[in-house]
Short mmCIF file of C-alpha atoms in Angstrom, two decimals:
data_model
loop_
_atom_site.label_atom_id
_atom_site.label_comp_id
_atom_site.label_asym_id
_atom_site.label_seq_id
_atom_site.Cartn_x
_atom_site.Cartn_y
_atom_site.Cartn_z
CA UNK A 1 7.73 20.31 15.68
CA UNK A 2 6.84 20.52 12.35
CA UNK A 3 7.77 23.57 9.63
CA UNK A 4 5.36 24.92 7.24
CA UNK A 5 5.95 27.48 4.66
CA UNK A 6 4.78 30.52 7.09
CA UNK A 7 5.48 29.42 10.61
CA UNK A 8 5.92 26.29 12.77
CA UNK A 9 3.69 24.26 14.61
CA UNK A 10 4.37 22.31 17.39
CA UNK A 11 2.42 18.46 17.17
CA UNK A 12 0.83 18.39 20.42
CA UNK A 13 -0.51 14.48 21.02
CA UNK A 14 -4.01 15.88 20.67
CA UNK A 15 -3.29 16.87 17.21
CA UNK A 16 -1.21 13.77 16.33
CA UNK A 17 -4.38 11.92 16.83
CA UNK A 18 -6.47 13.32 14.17
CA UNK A 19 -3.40 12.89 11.67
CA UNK A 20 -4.10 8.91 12.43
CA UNK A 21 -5.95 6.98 10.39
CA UNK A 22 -8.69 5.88 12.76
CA UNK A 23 -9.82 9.36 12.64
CA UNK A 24 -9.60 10.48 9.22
CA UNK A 25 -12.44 9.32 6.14
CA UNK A 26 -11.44 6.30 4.93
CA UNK A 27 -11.62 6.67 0.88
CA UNK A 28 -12.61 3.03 -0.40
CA UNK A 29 -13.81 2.45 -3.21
CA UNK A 30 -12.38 -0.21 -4.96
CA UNK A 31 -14.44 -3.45 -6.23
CA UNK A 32 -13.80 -5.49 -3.64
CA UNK A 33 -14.45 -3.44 -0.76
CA UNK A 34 -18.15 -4.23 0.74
CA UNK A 35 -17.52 -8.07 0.64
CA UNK A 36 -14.13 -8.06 2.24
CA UNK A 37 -15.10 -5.26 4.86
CA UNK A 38 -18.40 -7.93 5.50
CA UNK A 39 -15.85 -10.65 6.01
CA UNK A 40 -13.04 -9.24 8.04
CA UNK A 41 -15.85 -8.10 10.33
CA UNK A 42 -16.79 -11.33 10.42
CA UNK A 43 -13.70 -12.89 11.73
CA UNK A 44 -12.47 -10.41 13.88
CA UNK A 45 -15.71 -11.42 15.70
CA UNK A 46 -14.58 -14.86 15.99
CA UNK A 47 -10.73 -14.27 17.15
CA UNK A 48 -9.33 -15.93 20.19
CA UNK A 49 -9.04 -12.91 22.88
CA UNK A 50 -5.57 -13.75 22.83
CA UNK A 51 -4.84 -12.71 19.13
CA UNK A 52 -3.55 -8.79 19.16
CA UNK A 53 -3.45 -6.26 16.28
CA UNK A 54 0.18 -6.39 16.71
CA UNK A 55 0.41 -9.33 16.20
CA UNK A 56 -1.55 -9.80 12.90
CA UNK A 57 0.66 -6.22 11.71
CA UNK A 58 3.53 -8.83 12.56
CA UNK A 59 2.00 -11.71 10.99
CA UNK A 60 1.08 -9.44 7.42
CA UNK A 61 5.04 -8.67 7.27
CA UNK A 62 5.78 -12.98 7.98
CA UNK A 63 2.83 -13.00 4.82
CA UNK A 64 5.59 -10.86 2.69
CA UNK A 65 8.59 -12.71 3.68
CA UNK A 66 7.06 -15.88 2.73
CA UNK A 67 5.62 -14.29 -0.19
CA UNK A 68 9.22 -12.88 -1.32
CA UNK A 69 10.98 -16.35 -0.16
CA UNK A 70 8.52 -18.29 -2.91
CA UNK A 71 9.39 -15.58 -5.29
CA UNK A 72 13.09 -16.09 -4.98
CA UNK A 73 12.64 -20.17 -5.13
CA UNK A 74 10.93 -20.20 -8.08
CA UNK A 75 14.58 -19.71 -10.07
CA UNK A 76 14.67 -23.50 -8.99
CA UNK A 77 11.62 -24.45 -9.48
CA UNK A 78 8.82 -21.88 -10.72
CA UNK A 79 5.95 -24.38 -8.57
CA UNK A 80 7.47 -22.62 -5.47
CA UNK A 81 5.47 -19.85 -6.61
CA UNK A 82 2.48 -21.44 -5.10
CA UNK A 83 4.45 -20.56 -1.50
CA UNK A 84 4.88 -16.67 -2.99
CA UNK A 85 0.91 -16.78 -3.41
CA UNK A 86 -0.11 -18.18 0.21
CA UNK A 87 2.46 -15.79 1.22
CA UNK A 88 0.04 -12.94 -0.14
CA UNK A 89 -2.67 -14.45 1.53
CA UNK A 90 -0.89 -14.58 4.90
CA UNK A 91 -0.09 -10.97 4.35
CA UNK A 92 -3.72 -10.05 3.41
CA UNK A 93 -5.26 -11.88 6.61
CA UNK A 94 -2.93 -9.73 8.76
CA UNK A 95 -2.42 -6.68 7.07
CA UNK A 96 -6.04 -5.82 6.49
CA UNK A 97 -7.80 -7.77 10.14
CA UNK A 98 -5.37 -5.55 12.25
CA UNK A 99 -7.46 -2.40 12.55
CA UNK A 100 -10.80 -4.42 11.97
CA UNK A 101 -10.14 -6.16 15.34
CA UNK A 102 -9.32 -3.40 17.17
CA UNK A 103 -12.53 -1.28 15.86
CA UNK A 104 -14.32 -4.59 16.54
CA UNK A 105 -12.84 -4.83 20.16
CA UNK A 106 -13.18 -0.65 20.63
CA UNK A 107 -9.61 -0.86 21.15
CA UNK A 108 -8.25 1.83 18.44
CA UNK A 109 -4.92 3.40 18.99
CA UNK A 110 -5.05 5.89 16.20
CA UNK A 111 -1.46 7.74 17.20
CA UNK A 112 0.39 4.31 17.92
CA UNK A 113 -1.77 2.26 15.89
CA UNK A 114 -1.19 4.66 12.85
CA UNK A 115 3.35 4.02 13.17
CA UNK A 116 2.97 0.48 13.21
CA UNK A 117 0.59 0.10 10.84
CA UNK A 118 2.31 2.09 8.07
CA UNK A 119 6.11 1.87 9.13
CA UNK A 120 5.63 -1.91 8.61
CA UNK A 121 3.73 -1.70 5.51
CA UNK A 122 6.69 -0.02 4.00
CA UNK A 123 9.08 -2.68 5.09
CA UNK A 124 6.38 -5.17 3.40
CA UNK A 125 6.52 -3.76 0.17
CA UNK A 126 10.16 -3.89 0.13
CA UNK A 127 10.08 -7.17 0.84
CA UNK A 128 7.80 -8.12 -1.66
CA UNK A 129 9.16 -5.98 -4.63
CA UNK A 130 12.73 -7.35 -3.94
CA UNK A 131 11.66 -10.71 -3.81
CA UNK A 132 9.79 -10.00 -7.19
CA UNK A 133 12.75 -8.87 -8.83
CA UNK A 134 14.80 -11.37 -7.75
CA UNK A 135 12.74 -14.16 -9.03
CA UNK A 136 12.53 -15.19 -12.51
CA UNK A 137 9.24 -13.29 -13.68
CA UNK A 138 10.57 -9.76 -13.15
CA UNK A 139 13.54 -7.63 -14.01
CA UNK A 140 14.79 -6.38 -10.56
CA UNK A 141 14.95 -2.94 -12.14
CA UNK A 142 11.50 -3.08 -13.25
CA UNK A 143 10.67 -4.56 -9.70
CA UNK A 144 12.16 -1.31 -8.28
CA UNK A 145 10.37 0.88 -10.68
CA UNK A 146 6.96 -0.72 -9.43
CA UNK A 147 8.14 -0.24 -5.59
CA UNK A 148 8.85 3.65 -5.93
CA UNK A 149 5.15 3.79 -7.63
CA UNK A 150 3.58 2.15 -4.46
CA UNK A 151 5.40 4.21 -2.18
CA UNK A 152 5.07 7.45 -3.97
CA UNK A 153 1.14 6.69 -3.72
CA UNK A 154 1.75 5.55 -0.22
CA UNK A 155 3.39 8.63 1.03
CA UNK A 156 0.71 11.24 -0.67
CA UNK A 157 -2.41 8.68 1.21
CA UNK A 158 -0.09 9.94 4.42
CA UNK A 159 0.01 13.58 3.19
CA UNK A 160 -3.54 13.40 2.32
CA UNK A 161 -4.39 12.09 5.81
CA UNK A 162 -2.79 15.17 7.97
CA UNK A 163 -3.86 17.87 5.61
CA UNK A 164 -7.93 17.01 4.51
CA UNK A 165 -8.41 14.34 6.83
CA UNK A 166 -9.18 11.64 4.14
CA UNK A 167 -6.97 8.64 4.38
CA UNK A 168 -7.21 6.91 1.01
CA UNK A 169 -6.99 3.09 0.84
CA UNK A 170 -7.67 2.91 -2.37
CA UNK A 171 -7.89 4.82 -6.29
CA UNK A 172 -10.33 3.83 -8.58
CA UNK A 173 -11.79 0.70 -8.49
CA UNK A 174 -8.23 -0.51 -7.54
CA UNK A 175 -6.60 -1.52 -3.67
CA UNK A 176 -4.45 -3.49 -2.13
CA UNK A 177 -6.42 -6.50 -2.17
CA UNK A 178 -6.94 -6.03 -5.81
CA UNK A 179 -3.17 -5.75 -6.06
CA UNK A 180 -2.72 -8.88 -4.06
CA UNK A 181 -5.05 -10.80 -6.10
CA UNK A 182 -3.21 -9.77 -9.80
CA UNK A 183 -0.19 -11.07 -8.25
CA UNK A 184 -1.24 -14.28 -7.63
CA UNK A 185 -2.93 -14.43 -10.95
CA UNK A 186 0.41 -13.40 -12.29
CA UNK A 187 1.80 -16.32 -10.51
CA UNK A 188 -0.61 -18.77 -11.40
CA UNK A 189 0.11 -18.01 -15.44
CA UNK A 190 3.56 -18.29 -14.75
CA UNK A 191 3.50 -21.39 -13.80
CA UNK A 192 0.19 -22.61 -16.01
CA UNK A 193 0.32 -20.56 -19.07
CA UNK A 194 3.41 -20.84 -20.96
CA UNK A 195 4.21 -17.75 -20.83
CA UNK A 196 7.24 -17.68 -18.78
CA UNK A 197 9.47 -18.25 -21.89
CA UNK A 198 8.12 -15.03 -24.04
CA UNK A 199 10.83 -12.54 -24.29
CA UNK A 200 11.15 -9.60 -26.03
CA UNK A 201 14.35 -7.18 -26.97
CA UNK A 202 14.28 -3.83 -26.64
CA UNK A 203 18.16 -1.53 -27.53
CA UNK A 204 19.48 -4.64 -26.41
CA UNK A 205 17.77 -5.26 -23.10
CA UNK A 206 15.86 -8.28 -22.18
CA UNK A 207 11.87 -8.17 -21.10
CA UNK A 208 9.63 -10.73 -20.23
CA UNK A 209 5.91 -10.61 -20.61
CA UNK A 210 5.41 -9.90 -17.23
CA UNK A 211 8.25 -7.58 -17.49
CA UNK A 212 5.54 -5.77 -19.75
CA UNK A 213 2.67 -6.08 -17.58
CA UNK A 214 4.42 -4.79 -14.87
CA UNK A 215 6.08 -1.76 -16.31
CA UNK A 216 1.88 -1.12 -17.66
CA UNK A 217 1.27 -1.57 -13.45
CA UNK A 218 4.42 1.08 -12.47
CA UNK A 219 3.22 3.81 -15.16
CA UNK A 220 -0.62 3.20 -13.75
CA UNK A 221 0.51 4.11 -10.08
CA UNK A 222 2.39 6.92 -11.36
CA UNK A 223 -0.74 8.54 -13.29
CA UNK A 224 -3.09 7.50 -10.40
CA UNK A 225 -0.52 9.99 -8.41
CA UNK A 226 0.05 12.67 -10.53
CA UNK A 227 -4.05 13.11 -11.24
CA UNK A 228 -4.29 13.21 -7.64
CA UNK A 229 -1.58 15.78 -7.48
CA UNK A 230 -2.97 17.83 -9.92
CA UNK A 231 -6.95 17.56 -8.56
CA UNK A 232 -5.62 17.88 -4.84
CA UNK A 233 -3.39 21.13 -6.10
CA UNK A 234 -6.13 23.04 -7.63
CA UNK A 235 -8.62 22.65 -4.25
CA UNK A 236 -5.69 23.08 -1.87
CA UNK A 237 -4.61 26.35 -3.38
CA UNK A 238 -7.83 27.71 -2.90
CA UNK A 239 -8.29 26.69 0.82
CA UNK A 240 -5.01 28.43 1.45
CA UNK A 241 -4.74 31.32 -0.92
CA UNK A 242 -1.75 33.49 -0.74
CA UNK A 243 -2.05 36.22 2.26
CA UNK A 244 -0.42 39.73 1.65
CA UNK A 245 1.36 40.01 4.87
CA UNK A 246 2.42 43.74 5.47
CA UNK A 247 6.24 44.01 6.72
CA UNK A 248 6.25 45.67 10.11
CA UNK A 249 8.26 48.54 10.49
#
């Protein structure tokens, strides 16, 4: 049962289903998009009947673990970042070929498919931005401050999903592939650049250069959220303008 403002409404499983994400307009626009859409059509044609969408959901949140485990290695050795990277890749193959197979297969679940899907991606960014910040790139804090962007951005896609029906993947040219891929290039600096030793001081407090970059990262998925806000505010309040609602006597 869920509470609005006026009066409650009860979620009937009929209704549920349009609030999934198989049944809302996917928003994609982000540069990446036709070419990996091409290709993960492409191999969920070619998967082994026996290979699930649960089990690549499962597989995208082994991708993070991996991904964090490198992250937290390289204070040993920073090469161990190169395990952080496949990590990502493991997480992209299975994160973004789950609902591609099933679409491919006509198998959609949106109501069930829709709580796996998302529950687990919020674990996986956890698990990511924790590793992060625990390695010796980031700041944990900083790491932190980066996770509560993605899931602030996260949480409105939801929002936006049950009330217009448009289930935005990505903002701007930018996604979660995108994101993927900056990481790694991240990584690959790290480890190739020489940057890993430029530190700055700031009221006593010690940053990094990708300390920099990603506190420039946090700040962009906060303004990506609040110009949605604002844009999403202004058509929303005229949809559903204020009703003078005479008291019964």
């Amino acid at each position: 049962m869920c509470y609005s403002r006026n009066k409650t409404v009860t979620l009937r499983p009929e209704n549920l289903t349009e609030m999934g994400k198989e049944n809302s307009e996917r928003i994609q626009t982000s540069l990446l998009n036709a070419a990996e859409k091409r290709a993960l059509v492409w191999m969920a044609g070619r998967m082994p009947a026996w290979v699930t969408s649960d089990m690549l959901t499962f597989l995208g949140v082994v991708g993070a673990a991996i991904c964090a485990l490198g992250f937290i290695l390289a204070a040993t050795d920073r090469n161990w970042l190169w395990l952080s990277s496949a990590g990502l890749v493991v997480n992209w193959f299975g994160d973004s070929l789950d609902g591609t197979l099933a679409r491919v297969r006509n198998a959609q679940r949106p109501v069930y498919g829709f709580f796996i899907d998302h529950t687990l991606d919020a674990v996986t960014i956890c698990i990511m931005c924790v590793g992060a910040g625990l390695s010796p790139m980031m700041r944990l804090d900083v790491a932190l401050l980066v996770l509560a962007g993605y899931l602030s951005l996260s949480i409105y896609t939801y929002i936006g999903a049950i009330l217009k029906g448009e289930f935005r993947l990505t903002y701007g040219c930018f996604g979660p592939t995108e994101f993927r891929l900056v990481v790694i290039l991240v990584n690959t600096l790290y480890m190739y650049a020489g940057l890993a030793d430029c530190r700055y001081q700031l009221h006593g407090f010690a940053f990094g250069l990708f300390d920099v970059v990603s506190l420039a990262v946090a700040v962009l998925l906060f303004v990506f959220y609040f110009a949605q806000f604002f844009k999403d505010k202004k058509v929303l309040a005229e949809k559903d303008p204020i009703k003078n609602v005479k008291s019964e006597k």
